[in-house]
Structure formats: C-alpha cells, structure tokens
Amino acid sequence: MNLRGDYLGGIFGITKGANADTIVLISIVMCRSLLMTFQGTEKIWICILKSICSMFLIAAAELKFMFLVFVLILIGASLCTRYSWRKMLLLSVAALVLFVGIDYATALFDYKGTLSLENLWALATKENYSSSSDVNRLSAISSLAKNVIQNPLYQLFGMGLGNCDTSNFAVCNSAFYQQYGHLHYTWNMSAMLFLETGYVGLCIYFMFLISCGLCIYRKYKNGDGDRLNHQVALMMILLCLMLVFYNASLRVETAYMIYMVLAIPFIDSKADNAHVSMLRD
C-alpha cells in the first residue's frame, strides 16, 4: 500500500498519528517477550523473531523515539532477571537487530547521522516542532507559560478541564482552541495538562504514576501476585513518564492498553488473595 512514516499504523489504521498505538503495543509485546525469554519461559528464537518484526515496524514508521525505548526495555528486562547465557545471547542479538534497524531507518528517510543522542535532544528541546508557530515536546510548557498563559493563577491551577480541548466537530471546539489551536498543543500530553490543570495538575498526575509504581514494586518485592505482570507494569510506568512529554497517547484511546497493564498486578493480587481465603475457609 506504499505506506510508511506517520501513516503506518497497521491494525490501528492508516491515518496520521495511528503509529502512537504501535509504540505502546510494541513496548508491551517486547517487555513481556524479553522478560519471559530471560526467565526461560519463552523460546529464544520466538523473542528474536518478535524483535526483528518490531524493529522493522519501528524503522518503517519512522519512530525514532522507539529506538531509545527499545534500549531502555533491554536494560530494564536485564535488571529484572538473573544472569544466564540466554540473556547474554539475546542481548547480543537484540543489539545487532537495533543497529540494523537504525541503518534501515537511515536508508529509508535519509537521516545521515541525525539519530545521535545530541541531535535527538536538540530536536526535542528546540522552541518549535513542525512549524515556526507551534510548541515542541520538552519546551512546550515553558513556551506556553511565557507566551500564552501569563496569569500566575492560571499557571498554577490551569484553565479548567475541557476549556482547552478540541473535537472532531468544529462547533464543539473550545474558545481557547479556536484561538491557539495553531500551536498544536493537543499533540502533547504535558502541554494539555499544563493548560487545563496547571503546575498543580502536572504534579498530581506524576504523583499518580509514581505512587502506582511504588505500590506495584511493593507487591513485587513481597511476592504478591505474578512477578512477570509486576515487571511489565513497572517498565510501562517508566514509558508513561516519557510519553507524557512525547505525545498525547495517555489522553486518548491508546491509554487503555497502558492502564490495562498497570491494573493487572492489582487484579492479580486480589484474585490470589481471594483464592487463598477460599482455601482457608
């Protein structure tokens, strides 16, 4: 179908931005696969095949962000499991797959060295993203506070939920979006949080993610539930902290996949406790 870049959404569609769902799906699949392989519950060739397919999709969809996520998943899965020859073999193969994927993406989109950490950081922190008039990922909050919301009260508490939102129907667009929609702030979760809930809302949201991670880690250390579910959830918490600044995944339907993974450790724990109580009775 001659699709690539932002339009390569696979089962999530072929509209612009559909690959945000692909980021989350690949992250979940690779987290589980690597952890299971390191623990010896999945065959190593299956994990290698998943890694190759994932890297092909990452390169073809121009998901530069996922190269970093893939590295972090490898590190996280390694830290969660014990040393073994399977781990060393798989890490070596995964590193090779990563370098091949980067070369493939470079050939497709003619990056020519722009995938270095310095260049990626420069792209994420520059003042504008897709044009000279919108906001970028890591500089969105400072730009909005400087140029749009200068009232200290609004900066602290925001303009209210829904007061900066948009809709597929123009008549439902907020007045704020009608005036500032050209800034593309809706593309970024952190920008939307800041505009609607201010610095207080940002802190509360990060506290939610961190507290959720701490609860899951406590269950993991106490052996309360399935360790694999805990490990995957903890790694997804780290991904969430990155996605807040990367795109709007956490405020659209994509987030259902993430929150399902975060909920499983608590559901699994309650199911185990109920089972134990029935056995005692």
mmCIF file of C-alpha atoms in Angstrom:
data_model
loop_
_atom_site.group_PDB
_atom_site.id
_atom_site.type_symbol
_atom_site.label_atom_id
_atom_site.label_comp_id
_atom_site.label_asym_id
_atom_site.label_seq_id
_atom_site.Cartn_x
_atom_site.Cartn_y
_atom_site.Cartn_z
ATOM 1 C CA MET A 1 0.000 0.000 0.000
ATOM 2 C CA ASN A 2 3.088 2.211 -0.115
ATOM 3 C CA LEU A 3 2.563 3.369 3.481
ATOM 4 C CA ARG A 4 5.294 4.494 5.850
ATOM 5 C CA GLY A 5 6.010 7.140 8.432
ATOM 6 C CA ASP A 6 3.096 8.541 10.444
ATOM 7 C CA TYR A 7 0.572 6.647 8.315
ATOM 8 C CA LEU A 8 1.936 3.182 9.104
ATOM 9 C CA GLY A 9 -0.490 2.295 11.907
ATOM 10 C CA GLY A 10 -1.071 -1.355 10.989
ATOM 11 C CA ILE A 11 -4.125 -2.751 12.792
ATOM 12 C CA PHE A 12 -4.747 0.716 14.235
ATOM 13 C CA GLY A 13 -5.416 2.282 10.848
ATOM 14 C CA ILE A 14 -3.631 4.320 8.214
ATOM 15 C CA THR A 15 -4.459 7.822 9.430
ATOM 16 C CA LYS A 16 -1.805 10.289 10.582
ATOM 17 C CA GLY A 17 -0.764 9.602 14.163
ATOM 18 C CA ALA A 18 -2.013 5.997 14.240
ATOM 19 C CA ASN A 19 1.517 4.804 14.997
ATOM 20 C CA ALA A 20 1.185 6.162 18.549
ATOM 21 C CA ASP A 21 -0.761 2.971 19.254
ATOM 22 C CA THR A 22 2.014 0.962 17.612
ATOM 23 C CA ILE A 23 4.535 2.422 20.076
ATOM 24 C CA VAL A 24 2.538 1.174 23.050
ATOM 25 C CA LEU A 25 1.756 -2.231 21.543
ATOM 26 C CA ILE A 26 5.380 -2.923 20.583
ATOM 27 C CA SER A 27 6.553 -1.809 24.028
ATOM 28 C CA ILE A 28 4.167 -4.189 25.804
ATOM 29 C CA VAL A 29 4.959 -7.108 23.498
ATOM 30 C CA MET A 30 8.731 -6.670 23.758
ATOM 31 C CA CYS A 31 8.671 -6.170 27.543
ATOM 32 C CA ARG A 32 6.806 -9.434 28.068
ATOM 33 C CA SER A 33 8.772 -11.341 25.439
ATOM 34 C CA LEU A 34 12.217 -10.314 26.714
ATOM 35 C CA LEU A 35 11.328 -10.974 30.343
ATOM 36 C CA MET A 36 9.838 -14.380 29.544
ATOM 37 C CA THR A 37 12.854 -15.346 27.448
ATOM 38 C CA PHE A 38 15.320 -14.238 30.127
ATOM 39 C CA GLN A 39 13.349 -16.310 32.639
ATOM 40 C CA GLY A 40 13.312 -19.332 30.316
ATOM 41 C CA THR A 41 9.546 -19.469 29.744
ATOM 42 C CA GLU A 42 9.680 -18.438 26.079
ATOM 43 C CA LYS A 43 11.881 -19.877 23.346
ATOM 44 C CA ILE A 44 14.715 -17.582 22.378
ATOM 45 C CA TRP A 45 14.040 -17.778 18.625
ATOM 46 C CA ILE A 46 10.485 -16.545 19.166
ATOM 47 C CA CYS A 47 11.776 -13.484 21.012
ATOM 48 C CA ILE A 48 14.348 -12.830 18.286
ATOM 49 C CA LEU A 49 11.621 -13.016 15.641
ATOM 50 C CA LYS A 50 9.471 -10.547 17.599
ATOM 51 C CA SER A 51 12.461 -8.216 17.930
ATOM 52 C CA ILE A 52 13.142 -8.305 14.187
ATOM 53 C CA CYS A 53 9.494 -7.661 13.292
ATOM 54 C CA SER A 54 9.235 -4.867 15.848
ATOM 55 C CA MET A 55 12.398 -3.184 14.629
ATOM 56 C CA PHE A 56 11.199 -3.384 11.014
ATOM 57 C CA LEU A 57 7.953 -1.643 12.009
ATOM 58 C CA ILE A 58 9.814 0.940 14.100
ATOM 59 C CA ALA A 59 12.096 1.812 11.189
ATOM 60 C CA ALA A 60 9.373 1.856 8.521
ATOM 61 C CA ALA A 61 7.067 4.005 10.676
ATOM 62 C CA GLU A 62 9.931 6.443 11.427
ATOM 63 C CA LEU A 63 9.530 6.009 15.180
ATOM 64 C CA LYS A 64 12.888 7.433 16.239
ATOM 65 C CA PHE A 65 11.638 7.595 19.826
ATOM 66 C CA MET A 66 11.264 3.801 19.853
ATOM 67 C CA PHE A 67 14.975 3.207 19.314
ATOM 68 C CA LEU A 68 15.566 4.763 22.730
ATOM 69 C CA VAL A 69 12.614 2.883 24.242
ATOM 70 C CA PHE A 70 13.947 -0.400 22.852
ATOM 71 C CA VAL A 71 17.293 0.198 24.555
ATOM 72 C CA LEU A 72 15.578 1.053 27.849
ATOM 73 C CA ILE A 73 13.434 -2.085 27.609
ATOM 74 C CA LEU A 74 16.569 -4.183 27.135
ATOM 75 C CA ILE A 75 18.196 -2.560 30.169
ATOM 76 C CA GLY A 76 15.077 -2.877 32.297
ATOM 77 C CA ALA A 77 14.496 -6.520 31.416
ATOM 78 C CA SER A 78 18.153 -7.280 32.161
ATOM 79 C CA LEU A 79 17.990 -5.668 35.594
ATOM 80 C CA CYS A 80 14.812 -7.577 36.493
ATOM 81 C CA THR A 81 16.247 -11.028 35.763
ATOM 82 C CA ARG A 82 19.237 -13.122 36.757
ATOM 83 C CA TYR A 83 22.392 -13.631 34.703
ATOM 84 C CA SER A 84 22.288 -16.505 32.209
ATOM 85 C CA TRP A 85 23.733 -17.498 28.869
ATOM 86 C CA ARG A 86 20.279 -16.953 27.326
ATOM 87 C CA LYS A 87 20.354 -13.357 28.489
ATOM 88 C CA MET A 88 23.807 -12.658 27.075
ATOM 89 C CA LEU A 89 22.960 -14.310 23.758
ATOM 90 C CA LEU A 90 19.669 -12.472 23.414
ATOM 91 C CA LEU A 91 21.177 -9.121 24.398
ATOM 92 C CA SER A 92 23.836 -9.563 21.729
ATOM 93 C CA VAL A 93 21.288 -10.437 19.061
ATOM 94 C CA ALA A 94 18.973 -7.601 20.167
ATOM 95 C CA ALA A 95 21.830 -5.098 19.953
ATOM 96 C CA LEU A 96 22.565 -6.305 16.419
ATOM 97 C CA VAL A 97 18.887 -6.018 15.474
ATOM 98 C CA LEU A 98 18.845 -2.469 16.881
ATOM 99 C CA PHE A 99 21.832 -1.351 14.801
ATOM 100 C CA VAL A 100 20.369 -2.937 11.663
ATOM 101 C CA GLY A 101 17.050 -1.199 12.344
ATOM 102 C CA ILE A 102 18.768 2.177 12.715
ATOM 103 C CA ASP A 103 20.625 1.630 9.431
ATOM 104 C CA TYR A 104 17.377 0.640 7.716
ATOM 105 C CA ALA A 105 15.590 3.755 9.007
ATOM 106 C CA THR A 106 18.540 5.909 7.928
ATOM 107 C CA ALA A 107 18.323 4.452 4.419
ATOM 108 C CA LEU A 108 14.545 4.966 4.230
ATOM 109 C CA PHE A 109 14.449 8.546 5.495
ATOM 110 C CA ASP A 110 17.991 9.772 4.776
ATOM 111 C CA TYR A 111 18.831 10.683 8.386
ATOM 112 C CA LYS A 112 22.607 10.825 7.844
ATOM 113 C CA GLY A 113 23.674 10.985 11.466
ATOM 114 C CA THR A 114 20.637 12.775 12.892
ATOM 115 C CA LEU A 115 19.867 9.794 15.149
ATOM 116 C CA SER A 116 22.648 10.674 17.573
ATOM 117 C CA LEU A 117 21.599 11.473 21.155
ATOM 118 C CA GLU A 118 22.735 15.072 20.750
ATOM 119 C CA ASN A 119 20.601 15.641 17.665
ATOM 120 C CA LEU A 120 17.558 13.899 19.149
ATOM 121 C CA TRP A 121 17.836 16.048 22.270
ATOM 122 C CA ALA A 122 18.171 19.188 20.156
ATOM 123 C CA LEU A 123 15.047 18.252 18.171
ATOM 124 C CA ALA A 124 13.045 17.637 21.360
ATOM 125 C CA THR A 125 14.100 20.839 23.129
ATOM 126 C CA LYS A 126 14.013 23.400 20.326
ATOM 127 C CA GLU A 127 11.277 26.030 20.579
ATOM 128 C CA ASN A 128 9.079 24.772 17.714
ATOM 129 C CA TYR A 129 8.159 21.354 16.356
ATOM 130 C CA SER A 130 6.519 21.134 12.916
ATOM 131 C CA SER A 131 6.411 24.840 12.080
ATOM 132 C CA SER A 132 7.673 28.193 13.299
ATOM 133 C CA SER A 133 4.449 28.856 15.228
ATOM 134 C CA ASP A 134 3.770 25.704 17.282
ATOM 135 C CA VAL A 135 5.229 24.267 20.501
ATOM 136 C CA ASN A 136 7.726 21.436 20.863
ATOM 137 C CA ARG A 137 7.774 18.459 23.225
ATOM 138 C CA LEU A 138 10.163 19.415 26.023
ATOM 139 C CA SER A 139 9.853 23.173 25.622
ATOM 140 C CA ALA A 140 6.036 23.290 25.357
ATOM 141 C CA ILE A 141 5.329 24.176 28.997
ATOM 142 C CA SER A 142 7.893 26.972 29.182
ATOM 143 C CA SER A 143 6.736 28.399 25.834
ATOM 144 C CA LEU A 144 3.059 28.341 26.860
ATOM 145 C CA ALA A 145 3.818 29.895 30.252
ATOM 146 C CA LYS A 146 5.850 32.650 28.608
ATOM 147 C CA ASN A 147 3.646 33.468 25.616
ATOM 148 C CA VAL A 148 0.088 32.234 26.303
ATOM 149 C CA ILE A 149 -0.784 31.767 29.995
ATOM 150 C CA GLN A 150 0.956 34.592 31.825
ATOM 151 C CA ASN A 151 -1.544 34.813 34.689
ATOM 152 C CA PRO A 152 0.147 33.187 37.742
ATOM 153 C CA LEU A 153 -3.175 31.752 38.930
ATOM 154 C CA TYR A 154 -3.798 30.024 35.592
ATOM 155 C CA GLN A 155 -0.209 28.783 35.532
ATOM 156 C CA LEU A 156 -0.703 27.243 38.962
ATOM 157 C CA PHE A 157 -4.176 25.697 38.549
ATOM 158 C CA GLY A 158 -4.814 25.788 34.808
ATOM 159 C CA MET A 159 -7.871 26.951 32.890
ATOM 160 C CA GLY A 160 -10.095 24.019 33.835
ATOM 161 C CA LEU A 161 -10.711 20.584 32.352
ATOM 162 C CA GLY A 162 -12.145 20.817 28.843
ATOM 163 C CA ASN A 163 -11.529 24.534 28.472
ATOM 164 C CA CYS A 164 -8.621 23.986 26.055
ATOM 165 C CA ASP A 165 -9.896 20.840 24.353
ATOM 166 C CA THR A 166 -10.855 20.179 20.760
ATOM 167 C CA SER A 167 -13.346 17.997 18.918
ATOM 168 C CA ASN A 168 -13.967 16.406 15.542
ATOM 169 C CA PHE A 169 -16.869 18.843 15.257
ATOM 170 C CA ALA A 170 -15.822 22.481 14.915
ATOM 171 C CA VAL A 171 -18.852 23.715 16.850
ATOM 172 C CA CYS A 172 -17.606 21.808 19.925
ATOM 173 C CA ASN A 173 -14.116 23.315 19.919
ATOM 174 C CA SER A 174 -13.262 25.378 22.978
ATOM 175 C CA ALA A 175 -12.729 29.106 22.577
ATOM 176 C CA PHE A 176 -9.117 28.658 23.644
ATOM 177 C CA TYR A 177 -8.507 26.061 20.894
ATOM 178 C CA GLN A 178 -10.090 28.307 18.287
ATOM 179 C CA GLN A 179 -7.564 30.984 19.168
ATOM 180 C CA TYR A 180 -4.465 28.892 19.881
ATOM 181 C CA GLY A 181 -5.074 25.615 18.038
ATOM 182 C CA HIS A 182 -2.304 26.506 15.585
ATOM 183 C CA LEU A 183 0.191 25.851 18.404
ATOM 184 C CA HIS A 184 -0.612 22.114 18.138
ATOM 185 C CA TYR A 185 -0.564 21.832 21.926
ATOM 186 C CA THR A 186 -3.066 18.952 21.722
ATOM 187 C CA TRP A 187 -0.309 16.772 20.275
ATOM 188 C CA ASN A 188 1.403 16.765 23.663
ATOM 189 C CA MET A 189 0.068 15.386 26.955
ATOM 190 C CA SER A 190 2.231 17.613 29.126
ATOM 191 C CA ALA A 191 1.048 20.749 27.288
ATOM 192 C CA MET A 192 -2.614 19.806 27.731
ATOM 193 C CA LEU A 193 -2.115 19.002 31.415
ATOM 194 C CA PHE A 194 -0.424 22.329 31.986
ATOM 195 C CA LEU A 195 -3.049 24.361 30.142
ATOM 196 C CA GLU A 196 -6.052 22.714 31.807
ATOM 197 C CA THR A 197 -4.705 21.882 35.286
ATOM 198 C CA GLY A 198 -1.529 23.957 35.669
ATOM 199 C CA TYR A 199 1.583 23.016 37.574
ATOM 200 C CA VAL A 200 -0.567 21.521 40.335
ATOM 201 C CA GLY A 201 -2.256 19.167 37.869
ATOM 202 C CA LEU A 202 1.089 18.141 36.420
ATOM 203 C CA CYS A 203 2.398 17.284 39.886
ATOM 204 C CA ILE A 204 -0.742 15.314 40.764
ATOM 205 C CA TYR A 205 -0.527 13.298 37.548
ATOM 206 C CA PHE A 206 3.124 12.439 38.095
ATOM 207 C CA MET A 207 2.332 11.559 41.708
ATOM 208 C CA PHE A 208 -0.334 9.157 40.437
ATOM 209 C CA LEU A 209 2.153 7.373 38.169
ATOM 210 C CA ILE A 210 4.881 7.272 40.808
ATOM 211 C CA SER A 211 2.542 6.063 43.574
ATOM 212 C CA CYS A 212 1.196 3.387 41.256
ATOM 213 C CA GLY A 213 4.770 2.274 40.541
ATOM 214 C CA LEU A 214 5.635 2.206 44.252
ATOM 215 C CA CYS A 215 2.581 0.068 45.047
ATOM 216 C CA ILE A 216 3.420 -2.387 42.272
ATOM 217 C CA TYR A 217 7.059 -2.533 43.368
ATOM 218 C CA ARG A 218 5.979 -3.282 46.949
ATOM 219 C CA LYS A 219 3.793 -6.153 45.706
ATOM 220 C CA TYR A 220 6.657 -7.357 43.535
ATOM 221 C CA LYS A 221 9.102 -7.435 46.457
ATOM 222 C CA ASN A 222 6.543 -9.187 48.684
ATOM 223 C CA GLY A 223 5.813 -11.835 46.044
ATOM 224 C CA ASP A 224 2.153 -10.791 45.942
ATOM 225 C CA GLY A 225 0.945 -11.994 42.534
ATOM 226 C CA ASP A 226 2.663 -12.878 39.277
ATOM 227 C CA ARG A 227 6.185 -11.440 39.039
ATOM 228 C CA LEU A 228 6.019 -11.082 35.245
ATOM 229 C CA ASN A 229 2.942 -8.851 35.449
ATOM 230 C CA HIS A 230 4.695 -6.704 38.048
ATOM 231 C CA GLN A 231 7.845 -6.386 35.961
ATOM 232 C CA VAL A 232 5.975 -5.411 32.792
ATOM 233 C CA ALA A 233 3.878 -2.871 34.710
ATOM 234 C CA LEU A 234 6.940 -1.258 36.283
ATOM 235 C CA MET A 235 8.568 -0.887 32.879
ATOM 236 C CA MET A 236 5.364 0.610 31.481
ATOM 237 C CA ILE A 237 5.375 3.185 34.298
ATOM 238 C CA LEU A 238 8.740 4.391 33.013
ATOM 239 C CA LEU A 239 7.339 4.507 29.486
ATOM 240 C CA CYS A 240 4.395 6.590 30.741
ATOM 241 C CA LEU A 241 6.749 9.141 32.267
ATOM 242 C CA MET A 242 8.320 9.526 28.824
ATOM 243 C CA LEU A 243 5.036 9.529 26.877
ATOM 244 C CA VAL A 244 3.741 12.466 28.949
ATOM 245 C CA PHE A 245 6.238 14.633 27.086
ATOM 246 C CA TYR A 246 6.383 12.706 23.797
ATOM 247 C CA ASN A 247 2.782 12.664 22.533
ATOM 248 C CA ALA A 248 -0.877 12.543 23.573
ATOM 249 C CA SER A 249 -1.121 8.764 23.993
ATOM 250 C CA LEU A 250 -2.122 8.972 27.655
ATOM 251 C CA ARG A 251 -5.216 11.088 26.960
ATOM 252 C CA VAL A 252 -6.675 9.154 24.023
ATOM 253 C CA GLU A 253 -7.842 5.579 23.416
ATOM 254 C CA THR A 254 -4.230 4.372 23.292
ATOM 255 C CA ALA A 255 -4.052 4.762 27.068
ATOM 256 C CA TYR A 256 -6.463 1.857 27.586
ATOM 257 C CA MET A 257 -3.677 -0.568 26.674
ATOM 258 C CA ILE A 258 -1.300 1.076 29.141
ATOM 259 C CA TYR A 259 -3.761 1.313 32.026
ATOM 260 C CA MET A 260 -4.770 -2.326 31.489
ATOM 261 C CA VAL A 261 -1.142 -3.358 32.023
ATOM 262 C CA LEU A 262 -0.936 -1.168 35.141
ATOM 263 C CA ALA A 263 -4.177 -2.632 36.527
ATOM 264 C CA ILE A 264 -3.247 -6.315 36.069
ATOM 265 C CA PRO A 265 -0.898 -6.521 39.120
ATOM 266 C CA PHE A 266 -3.680 -5.241 41.386
ATOM 267 C CA ILE A 267 -6.302 -7.540 39.834
ATOM 268 C CA ASP A 268 -3.911 -10.489 40.004
ATOM 269 C CA SER A 269 -3.162 -9.732 43.648
ATOM 270 C CA LYS A 270 -6.845 -9.556 44.590
ATOM 271 C CA ALA A 271 -7.550 -12.807 42.739
ATOM 272 C CA ASP A 272 -4.728 -14.574 44.601
ATOM 273 C CA ASN A 273 -5.911 -13.233 47.954
ATOM 274 C CA ALA A 274 -9.480 -14.347 47.252
ATOM 275 C CA HIS A 275 -8.239 -17.804 46.273
ATOM 276 C CA VAL A 276 -6.193 -18.097 49.463
ATOM 277 C CA SER A 277 -9.192 -17.018 51.548
ATOM 278 C CA MET A 278 -11.374 -19.678 49.895
ATOM 279 C CA LEU A 279 -8.756 -22.350 50.631
ATOM 280 C CA ARG A 280 -8.583 -21.262 54.284
ATOM 281 C CA ASP A 281 -12.387 -21.345 54.591
#
